[in-house]
Amino acid sequence: MSYYDVDAILTDAQKVPCTFELEIPGLGYIDDSAGGDIKKGTRVLLPLWLGELLAVQRLGTSTVVNLDLPASIAPRVLNALKADARTVDLRALAAHFYGLAARVLDLFEEEELVDVLSEVRGSSTITHEGEVGNEGN
């Protein structure tokens, strides 16, 4: 990834669900509660770059947030990809789906995600019209 890579910047800007593990005073504006505190257990959508930074921060023995899998890489999406990848609109799920998946793989140990993405990428090609098609057809 290059510092000026537009795709990497856009991937890092995608929102991911995070759960706060600590109460943080004065940070309530992240959860639309102006000036208030953010409570332990609050779930918010944060840009990937911010969620990742907060997830590796430790205060005492606890992390600030836990990153959760984004909806675009949820088990129901993986099941749909396994069934027939051509029926899943990846761009609608995440504008930079493969970039987000690669970043998630860096953060989580998701063996199923590796298998599904390898199979989907290996079995599909881009046709002249820009549609995803199966090599066997």
mmCIF file with all atom_site columns, N, CA, C and O in Angstrom, residues 56-101:
data_model
loop_
_atom_site.group_PDB
_atom_site.id
_atom_site.type_symbol
_atom_site.label_atom_id
_atom_site.label_alt_id
_atom_site.label_comp_id
_atom_site.label_asym_id
_atom_site.label_entity_id
_atom_site.label_seq_id
_atom_site.pdbx_PDB_ins_code
_atom_site.Cartn_x
_atom_site.Cartn_y
_atom_site.Cartn_z
_atom_site.occupancy
_atom_site.B_iso_or_equiv
_atom_site.pdbx_formal_charge
_atom_site.auth_seq_id
_atom_site.auth_comp_id
_atom_site.auth_asym_id
_atom_site.auth_atom_id
_atom_site.pdbx_PDB_model_num
ATOM 1   N N  . VAL A 1 56  ? -6.225  -1.411  19.069 1.00 0.00 ? 56  VAL A N  1
ATOM 2   C CA . VAL A 1 56  ? -4.896  -1.806  19.552 1.00 0.00 ? 56  VAL A CA 1
ATOM 3   C C  . VAL A 1 56  ? -4.466  -0.995  20.771 1.00 0.00 ? 56  VAL A C  1
ATOM 4   O O  . VAL A 1 56  ? -3.478  -1.345  21.421 1.00 0.00 ? 56  VAL A O  1
ATOM 5   N N  . GLN A 1 57  ? -5.211  0.073   21.092 1.00 0.00 ? 57  GLN A N  1
ATOM 6   C CA . GLN A 1 57  ? -4.907  0.869   22.283 1.00 0.00 ? 57  GLN A CA 1
ATOM 7   C C  . GLN A 1 57  ? -5.342  0.118   23.534 1.00 0.00 ? 57  GLN A C  1
ATOM 8   O O  . GLN A 1 57  ? -6.436  -0.414  23.589 1.00 0.00 ? 57  GLN A O  1
ATOM 9   N N  . ARG A 1 58  ? -4.473  0.098   24.511 1.00 0.00 ? 58  ARG A N  1
ATOM 10  C CA . ARG A 1 58  ? -4.805  -0.544  25.777 1.00 0.00 ? 58  ARG A CA 1
ATOM 11  C C  . ARG A 1 58  ? -4.797  0.501   26.881 1.00 0.00 ? 58  ARG A C  1
ATOM 12  O O  . ARG A 1 58  ? -3.892  1.302   26.982 1.00 0.00 ? 58  ARG A O  1
ATOM 13  N N  . LEU A 1 59  ? -5.821  0.463   27.694 1.00 0.00 ? 59  LEU A N  1
ATOM 14  C CA . LEU A 1 59  ? -5.873  1.267   28.911 1.00 0.00 ? 59  LEU A CA 1
ATOM 15  C C  . LEU A 1 59  ? -5.976  0.284   30.062 1.00 0.00 ? 59  LEU A C  1
ATOM 16  O O  . LEU A 1 59  ? -7.021  -0.324  30.270 1.00 0.00 ? 59  LEU A O  1
ATOM 17  N N  . GLY A 1 60  ? -4.877  0.088   30.744 1.00 0.00 ? 60  GLY A N  1
ATOM 18  C CA . GLY A 1 60  ? -4.835  -0.945  31.775 1.00 0.00 ? 60  GLY A CA 1
ATOM 19  C C  . GLY A 1 60  ? -4.794  -2.306  31.116 1.00 0.00 ? 60  GLY A C  1
ATOM 20  O O  . GLY A 1 60  ? -3.946  -2.588  30.285 1.00 0.00 ? 60  GLY A O  1
ATOM 21  N N  . THR A 1 61  ? -5.758  -3.135  31.455 1.00 0.00 ? 61  THR A N  1
ATOM 22  C CA . THR A 1 61  ? -5.800  -4.489  30.894 1.00 0.00 ? 61  THR A CA 1
ATOM 23  C C  . THR A 1 61  ? -6.833  -4.632  29.786 1.00 0.00 ? 61  THR A C  1
ATOM 24  O O  . THR A 1 61  ? -6.994  -5.703  29.224 1.00 0.00 ? 61  THR A O  1
ATOM 25  N N  . SER A 1 62  ? -7.541  -3.551  29.475 1.00 0.00 ? 62  SER A N  1
ATOM 26  C CA . SER A 1 62  ? -8.618  -3.630  28.494 1.00 0.00 ? 62  SER A CA 1
ATOM 27  C C  . SER A 1 62  ? -8.293  -2.800  27.258 1.00 0.00 ? 62  SER A C  1
ATOM 28  O O  . SER A 1 62  ? -7.609  -1.785  27.332 1.00 0.00 ? 62  SER A O  1
ATOM 29  N N  . THR A 1 63  ? -8.802  -3.241  26.120 1.00 0.00 ? 63  THR A N  1
ATOM 30  C CA . THR A 1 63  ? -8.696  -2.434  24.904 1.00 0.00 ? 63  THR A CA 1
ATOM 31  C C  . THR A 1 63  ? -9.811  -1.392  24.931 1.00 0.00 ? 63  THR A C  1
ATOM 32  O O  . THR A 1 63  ? -10.801 -1.541  25.647 1.00 0.00 ? 63  THR A O  1
ATOM 33  N N  . VAL A 1 64  ? -9.660  -0.352  24.147 1.00 0.00 ? 64  VAL A N  1
ATOM 34  C CA . VAL A 1 64  ? -10.669 0.702   24.103 1.00 0.00 ? 64  VAL A CA 1
ATOM 35  C C  . VAL A 1 64  ? -11.909 0.208   23.375 1.00 0.00 ? 64  VAL A C  1
ATOM 36  O O  . VAL A 1 64  ? -13.030 0.389   23.851 1.00 0.00 ? 64  VAL A O  1
ATOM 37  N N  . VAL A 1 65  ? -11.728 -0.421  22.205 1.00 0.00 ? 65  VAL A N  1
ATOM 38  C CA . VAL A 1 65  ? -12.862 -0.958  21.450 1.00 0.00 ? 65  VAL A CA 1
ATOM 39  C C  . VAL A 1 65  ? -12.543 -2.361  20.948 1.00 0.00 ? 65  VAL A C  1
ATOM 40  O O  . VAL A 1 65  ? -11.384 -2.748  20.831 1.00 0.00 ? 65  VAL A O  1
ATOM 41  N N  . ASN A 1 66  ? -13.594 -3.096  20.664 1.00 0.00 ? 66  ASN A N  1
ATOM 42  C CA . ASN A 1 66  ? -13.501 -4.365  19.950 1.00 0.00 ? 66  ASN A CA 1
ATOM 43  C C  . ASN A 1 66  ? -14.035 -4.129  18.555 1.00 0.00 ? 66  ASN A C  1
ATOM 44  O O  . ASN A 1 66  ? -15.119 -3.567  18.392 1.00 0.00 ? 66  ASN A O  1
ATOM 45  N N  . LEU A 1 67  ? -13.284 -4.545  17.555 1.00 0.00 ? 67  LEU A N  1
ATOM 46  C CA . LEU A 1 67  ? -13.766 -4.473  16.179 1.00 0.00 ? 67  LEU A CA 1
ATOM 47  C C  . LEU A 1 67  ? -14.641 -5.689  15.905 1.00 0.00 ? 67  LEU A C  1
ATOM 48  O O  . LEU A 1 67  ? -14.285 -6.804  16.278 1.00 0.00 ? 67  LEU A O  1
ATOM 49  N N  . ASP A 1 68  ? -15.754 -5.460  15.259 1.00 0.00 ? 68  ASP A N  1
ATOM 50  C CA . ASP A 1 68  ? -16.634 -6.545  14.842 1.00 0.00 ? 68  ASP A CA 1
ATOM 51  C C  . ASP A 1 68  ? -16.547 -6.673  13.329 1.00 0.00 ? 68  ASP A C  1
ATOM 52  O O  . ASP A 1 68  ? -16.163 -5.724  12.639 1.00 0.00 ? 68  ASP A O  1
ATOM 53  N N  . LEU A 1 69  ? -16.904 -7.840  12.813 1.00 0.00 ? 69  LEU A N  1
ATOM 54  C CA . LEU A 1 69  ? -16.892 -8.027  11.362 1.00 0.00 ? 69  LEU A CA 1
ATOM 55  C C  . LEU A 1 69  ? -17.916 -7.100  10.716 1.00 0.00 ? 69  LEU A C  1
ATOM 56  O O  . LEU A 1 69  ? -19.050 -6.992  11.189 1.00 0.00 ? 69  LEU A O  1
ATOM 57  N N  . PRO A 1 70  ? -17.533 -6.418  9.646  1.00 0.00 ? 70  PRO A N  1
ATOM 58  C CA . PRO A 1 70  ? -18.495 -5.563  8.934  1.00 0.00 ? 70  PRO A CA 1
ATOM 59  C C  . PRO A 1 70  ? -19.618 -6.398  8.320  1.00 0.00 ? 70  PRO A C  1
ATOM 60  O O  . PRO A 1 70  ? -19.438 -7.576  8.011  1.00 0.00 ? 70  PRO A O  1
ATOM 61  N N  . ALA A 1 71  ? -20.763 -5.771  8.139  1.00 0.00 ? 71  ALA A N  1
ATOM 62  C CA . ALA A 1 71  ? -21.918 -6.468  7.558  1.00 0.00 ? 71  ALA A CA 1
ATOM 63  C C  . ALA A 1 71  ? -21.613 -7.007  6.168  1.00 0.00 ? 71  ALA A C  1
ATOM 64  O O  . ALA A 1 71  ? -22.152 -8.033  5.753  1.00 0.00 ? 71  ALA A O  1
ATOM 65  N N  . SER A 1 72  ? -20.705 -6.338  5.440  1.00 0.00 ? 72  SER A N  1
ATOM 66  C CA . SER A 1 72  ? -20.384 -6.787  4.082  1.00 0.00 ? 72  SER A CA 1
ATOM 67  C C  . SER A 1 72  ? -19.570 -8.078  4.072  1.00 0.00 ? 72  SER A C  1
ATOM 68  O O  . SER A 1 72  ? -19.395 -8.683  3.026  1.00 0.00 ? 72  SER A O  1
ATOM 69  N N  . ILE A 1 73  ? -19.089 -8.509  5.238  1.00 0.00 ? 73  ILE A N  1
ATOM 70  C CA . ILE A 1 73  ? -18.325 -9.753  5.330  1.00 0.00 ? 73  ILE A CA 1
ATOM 71  C C  . ILE A 1 73  ? -18.953 -10.660 6.388  1.00 0.00 ? 73  ILE A C  1
ATOM 72  O O  . ILE A 1 73  ? -18.322 -11.539 6.936  1.00 0.00 ? 73  ILE A O  1
ATOM 73  N N  . ALA A 1 74  ? -20.223 -10.456 6.658  1.00 0.00 ? 74  ALA A N  1
ATOM 74  C CA . ALA A 1 74  ? -20.939 -11.251 7.652  1.00 0.00 ? 74  ALA A CA 1
ATOM 75  C C  . ALA A 1 74  ? -21.121 -12.687 7.162  1.00 0.00 ? 74  ALA A C  1
ATOM 76  O O  . ALA A 1 74  ? -21.020 -12.960 5.961  1.00 0.00 ? 74  ALA A O  1
ATOM 77  N N  . PRO A 1 75  ? -21.406 -13.612 8.065  1.00 0.00 ? 75  PRO A N  1
ATOM 78  C CA . PRO A 1 75  ? -21.603 -15.010 7.665  1.00 0.00 ? 75  PRO A CA 1
ATOM 79  C C  . PRO A 1 75  ? -22.658 -15.205 6.587  1.00 0.00 ? 75  PRO A C  1
ATOM 80  O O  . PRO A 1 75  ? -22.495 -16.038 5.705  1.00 0.00 ? 75  PRO A O  1
ATOM 81  N N  . ARG A 1 76  ? -23.745 -14.408 6.588  1.00 0.00 ? 76  ARG A N  1
ATOM 82  C CA . ARG A 1 76  ? -24.773 -14.583 5.552  1.00 0.00 ? 76  ARG A CA 1
ATOM 83  C C  . ARG A 1 76  ? -24.237 -14.220 4.172  1.00 0.00 ? 76  ARG A C  1
ATOM 84  O O  . ARG A 1 76  ? -24.600 -14.835 3.179  1.00 0.00 ? 76  ARG A O  1
ATOM 85  N N  . VAL A 1 77  ? -23.338 -13.233 4.108  1.00 0.00 ? 77  VAL A N  1
ATOM 86  C CA . VAL A 1 77  ? -22.714 -12.864 2.831  1.00 0.00 ? 77  VAL A CA 1
ATOM 87  C C  . VAL A 1 77  ? -21.777 -13.973 2.378  1.00 0.00 ? 77  VAL A C  1
ATOM 88  O O  . VAL A 1 77  ? -21.757 -14.348 1.205  1.00 0.00 ? 77  VAL A O  1
ATOM 89  N N  . LEU A 1 78  ? -20.992 -14.507 3.302  1.00 0.00 ? 78  LEU A N  1
ATOM 90  C CA . LEU A 1 78  ? -20.078 -15.605 2.957  1.00 0.00 ? 78  LEU A CA 1
ATOM 91  C C  . LEU A 1 78  ? -20.856 -16.815 2.466  1.00 0.00 ? 78  LEU A C  1
ATOM 92  O O  . LEU A 1 78  ? -20.432 -17.479 1.512  1.00 0.00 ? 78  LEU A O  1
ATOM 93  N N  . ASN A 1 79  ? -22.002 -17.100 3.091  1.00 0.00 ? 79  ASN A N  1
ATOM 94  C CA . ASN A 1 79  ? -22.834 -18.216 2.631  1.00 0.00 ? 79  ASN A CA 1
ATOM 95  C C  . ASN A 1 79  ? -23.360 -17.965 1.223  1.00 0.00 ? 79  ASN A C  1
ATOM 96  O O  . ASN A 1 79  ? -23.396 -18.876 0.397  1.00 0.00 ? 79  ASN A O  1
ATOM 97  N N  . ALA A 1 80  ? -23.772 -16.742 0.942  1.00 0.00 ? 80  ALA A N  1
ATOM 98  C CA . ALA A 1 80  ? -24.255 -16.409 -0.407 1.00 0.00 ? 80  ALA A CA 1
ATOM 99  C C  . ALA A 1 80  ? -23.120 -16.524 -1.418 1.00 0.00 ? 80  ALA A C  1
ATOM 100 O O  . ALA A 1 80  ? -23.327 -16.999 -2.546 1.00 0.00 ? 80  ALA A O  1
ATOM 101 N N  . LEU A 1 81  ? -21.920 -16.098 -1.056 1.00 0.00 ? 81  LEU A N  1
ATOM 102 C CA . LEU A 1 81  ? -20.772 -16.212 -1.957 1.00 0.00 ? 81  LEU A CA 1
ATOM 103 C C  . LEU A 1 81  ? -20.430 -17.676 -2.231 1.00 0.00 ? 81  LEU A C  1
ATOM 104 O O  . LEU A 1 81  ? -20.073 -18.033 -3.349 1.00 0.00 ? 81  LEU A O  1
ATOM 105 N N  . LYS A 1 82  ? -20.542 -18.502 -1.201 1.00 0.00 ? 82  LYS A N  1
ATOM 106 C CA . LYS A 1 82  ? -20.272 -19.930 -1.391 1.00 0.00 ? 82  LYS A CA 1
ATOM 107 C C  . LYS A 1 82  ? -21.306 -20.567 -2.304 1.00 0.00 ? 82  LYS A C  1
ATOM 108 O O  . LYS A 1 82  ? -20.975 -21.409 -3.127 1.00 0.00 ? 82  LYS A O  1
ATOM 109 N N  . ALA A 1 83  ? -22.564 -20.151 -2.164 1.00 0.00 ? 83  ALA A N  1
ATOM 110 C CA . ALA A 1 83  ? -23.636 -20.738 -2.959 1.00 0.00 ? 83  ALA A CA 1
ATOM 111 C C  . ALA A 1 83  ? -23.493 -20.350 -4.430 1.00 0.00 ? 83  ALA A C  1
ATOM 112 O O  . ALA A 1 83  ? -23.494 -21.213 -5.304 1.00 0.00 ? 83  ALA A O  1
ATOM 113 N N  . ASP A 1 84  ? -23.410 -19.066 -4.711 1.00 0.00 ? 84  ASP A N  1
ATOM 114 C CA . ASP A 1 84  ? -23.249 -18.597 -6.087 1.00 0.00 ? 84  ASP A CA 1
ATOM 115 C C  . ASP A 1 84  ? -22.785 -17.148 -6.040 1.00 0.00 ? 84  ASP A C  1
ATOM 116 O O  . ASP A 1 84  ? -23.580 -16.233 -5.832 1.00 0.00 ? 84  ASP A O  1
ATOM 117 N N  . ALA A 1 85  ? -21.502 -16.949 -6.232 1.00 0.00 ? 85  ALA A N  1
ATOM 118 C CA . ALA A 1 85  ? -20.898 -15.619 -6.106 1.00 0.00 ? 85  ALA A CA 1
ATOM 119 C C  . ALA A 1 85  ? -21.459 -14.628 -7.119 1.00 0.00 ? 85  ALA A C  1
ATOM 120 O O  . ALA A 1 85  ? -21.458 -13.428 -6.874 1.00 0.00 ? 85  ALA A O  1
ATOM 121 N N  . ARG A 1 86  ? -21.961 -15.128 -8.238 1.00 0.00 ? 86  ARG A N  1
ATOM 122 C CA . ARG A 1 86  ? -22.494 -14.234 -9.269 1.00 0.00 ? 86  ARG A CA 1
ATOM 123 C C  . ARG A 1 86  ? -23.764 -13.514 -8.839 1.00 0.00 ? 86  ARG A C  1
ATOM 124 O O  . ARG A 1 86  ? -24.133 -12.508 -9.420 1.00 0.00 ? 86  ARG A O  1
ATOM 125 N N  . THR A 1 87  ? -24.437 -14.017 -7.815 1.00 0.00 ? 87  THR A N  1
ATOM 126 C CA . THR A 1 87  ? -25.685 -13.398 -7.361 1.00 0.00 ? 87  THR A CA 1
ATOM 127 C C  . THR A 1 87  ? -25.459 -12.312 -6.317 1.00 0.00 ? 87  THR A C  1
ATOM 128 O O  . THR A 1 87  ? -26.411 -11.644 -5.923 1.00 0.00 ? 87  THR A O  1
ATOM 129 N N  . VAL A 1 88  ? -24.222 -12.130 -5.885 1.00 0.00 ? 88  VAL A N  1
ATOM 130 C CA . VAL A 1 88  ? -23.927 -11.162 -4.826 1.00 0.00 ? 88  VAL A CA 1
ATOM 131 C C  . VAL A 1 88  ? -23.329 -9.900  -5.444 1.00 0.00 ? 88  VAL A C  1
ATOM 132 O O  . VAL A 1 88  ? -22.325 -9.961  -6.146 1.00 0.00 ? 88  VAL A O  1
ATOM 133 N N  . ASP A 1 89  ? -23.954 -8.770  -5.180 1.00 0.00 ? 89  ASP A N  1
ATOM 134 C CA . ASP A 1 89  ? -23.462 -7.486  -5.670 1.00 0.00 ? 89  ASP A CA 1
ATOM 135 C C  . ASP A 1 89  ? -22.443 -6.951  -4.661 1.00 0.00 ? 89  ASP A C  1
ATOM 136 O O  . ASP A 1 89  ? -22.805 -6.303  -3.681 1.00 0.00 ? 89  ASP A O  1
ATOM 137 N N  . LEU A 1 90  ? -21.171 -7.238  -4.905 1.00 0.00 ? 90  LEU A N  1
ATOM 138 C CA . LEU A 1 90  ? -20.120 -6.862  -3.963 1.00 0.00 ? 90  LEU A CA 1
ATOM 139 C C  . LEU A 1 90  ? -19.997 -5.350  -3.819 1.00 0.00 ? 90  LEU A C  1
ATOM 140 O O  . LEU A 1 90  ? -19.749 -4.850  -2.729 1.00 0.00 ? 90  LEU A O  1
ATOM 141 N N  . ARG A 1 91  ? -20.186 -4.618  -4.894 1.00 0.00 ? 91  ARG A N  1
ATOM 142 C CA . ARG A 1 91  ? -20.072 -3.157  -4.816 1.00 0.00 ? 91  ARG A CA 1
ATOM 143 C C  . ARG A 1 91  ? -21.157 -2.561  -3.922 1.00 0.00 ? 91  ARG A C  1
ATOM 144 O O  . ARG A 1 91  ? -20.937 -1.583  -3.228 1.00 0.00 ? 91  ARG A O  1
ATOM 145 N N  . ALA A 1 92  ? -22.337 -3.167  -3.921 1.00 0.00 ? 92  ALA A N  1
ATOM 146 C CA . ALA A 1 92  ? -23.404 -2.673  -3.050 1.00 0.00 ? 92  ALA A CA 1
ATOM 147 C C  . ALA A 1 92  ? -23.087 -2.946  -1.581 1.00 0.00 ? 92  ALA A C  1
ATOM 148 O O  . ALA A 1 92  ? -23.479 -2.184  -0.702 1.00 0.00 ? 92  ALA A O  1
ATOM 149 N N  . LEU A 1 93  ? -22.373 -4.037  -1.330 1.00 0.00 ? 93  LEU A N  1
ATOM 150 C CA . LEU A 1 93  ? -22.001 -4.365  0.051  1.00 0.00 ? 93  LEU A CA 1
ATOM 151 C C  . LEU A 1 93  ? -20.910 -3.442  0.568  1.00 0.00 ? 93  LEU A C  1
ATOM 152 O O  . LEU A 1 93  ? -20.963 -2.974  1.704  1.00 0.00 ? 93  LEU A O  1
ATOM 153 N N  . ALA A 1 94  ? -19.901 -3.216  -0.236 1.00 0.00 ? 94  ALA A N  1
ATOM 154 C CA . ALA A 1 94  ? -18.776 -2.344  0.130  1.00 0.00 ? 94  ALA A CA 1
ATOM 155 C C  . ALA A 1 94  ? -18.116 -1.894  -1.162 1.00 0.00 ? 94  ALA A C  1
ATOM 156 O O  . ALA A 1 94  ? -17.778 -2.719  -2.009 1.00 0.00 ? 94  ALA A O  1
ATOM 157 N N  . ALA A 1 95  ? -17.933 -0.609  -1.301 1.00 0.00 ? 95  ALA A N  1
ATOM 158 C CA . ALA A 1 95  ? -17.372 -0.068  -2.537 1.00 0.00 ? 95  ALA A CA 1
ATOM 159 C C  . ALA A 1 95  ? -16.006 -0.667  -2.859 1.00 0.00 ? 95  ALA A C  1
ATOM 160 O O  . ALA A 1 95  ? -15.664 -0.872  -4.010 1.00 0.00 ? 95  ALA A O  1
ATOM 161 N N  . HIS A 1 96  ? -15.242 -0.969  -1.857 1.00 0.00 ? 96  HIS A N  1
ATOM 162 C CA . HIS A 1 96  ? -13.921 -1.588  -2.030 1.00 0.00 ? 96  HIS A CA 1
ATOM 163 C C  . HIS A 1 96  ? -13.903 -2.910  -1.263 1.00 0.00 ? 96  HIS A C  1
ATOM 164 O O  . HIS A 1 96  ? -13.152 -3.081  -0.301 1.00 0.00 ? 96  HIS A O  1
ATOM 165 N N  . PHE A 1 97  ? -14.747 -3.830  -1.722 1.00 0.00 ? 97  PHE A N  1
ATOM 166 C CA . PHE A 1 97  ? -14.968 -5.082  -1.005 1.00 0.00 ? 97  PHE A CA 1
ATOM 167 C C  . PHE A 1 97  ? -13.679 -5.862  -0.774 1.00 0.00 ? 97  PHE A C  1
ATOM 168 O O  . PHE A 1 97  ? -13.389 -6.272  0.348  1.00 0.00 ? 97  PHE A O  1
ATOM 169 N N  . TYR A 1 98  ? -12.896 -6.099  -1.827 1.00 0.00 ? 98  TYR A N  1
ATOM 170 C CA . TYR A 1 98  ? -11.695 -6.916  -1.671 1.00 0.00 ? 98  TYR A CA 1
ATOM 171 C C  . TYR A 1 98  ? -10.642 -6.221  -0.808 1.00 0.00 ? 98  TYR A C  1
ATOM 172 O O  . TYR A 1 98  ? -9.937  -6.863  -0.039 1.00 0.00 ? 98  TYR A O  1
ATOM 173 N N  . GLY A 1 99  ? -10.537 -4.909  -0.914 1.00 0.00 ? 99  GLY A N  1
ATOM 174 C CA . GLY A 1 99  ? -9.611  -4.175  -0.054 1.00 0.00 ? 99  GLY A CA 1
ATOM 175 C C  . GLY A 1 99  ? -10.011 -4.275  1.410  1.00 0.00 ? 99  GLY A C  1
ATOM 176 O O  . GLY A 1 99  ? -9.182  -4.487  2.292  1.00 0.00 ? 99  GLY A O  1
ATOM 177 N N  . LEU A 1 100 ? -11.322 -4.133  1.665  1.00 0.00 ? 100 LEU A N  1
ATOM 178 C CA . LEU A 1 100 ? -11.822 -4.267  3.032  1.00 0.00 ? 100 LEU A CA 1
ATOM 179 C C  . LEU A 1 100 ? -11.601 -5.678  3.546  1.00 0.00 ? 100 LEU A C  1
ATOM 180 O O  . LEU A 1 100 ? -11.167 -5.869  4.690  1.00 0.00 ? 100 LEU A O  1
ATOM 181 N N  . ALA A 1 101 ? -11.877 -6.667  2.715  1.00 0.00 ? 101 ALA A N  1
ATOM 182 C CA . ALA A 1 101 ? -11.670 -8.061  3.129  1.00 0.00 ? 101 ALA A CA 1
ATOM 183 C C  . ALA A 1 101 ? -10.204 -8.327  3.451  1.00 0.00 ? 101 ALA A C  1
ATOM 184 O O  . ALA A 1 101 ? -9.893  -9.003  4.434  1.00 0.00 ? 101 ALA A O  1
#
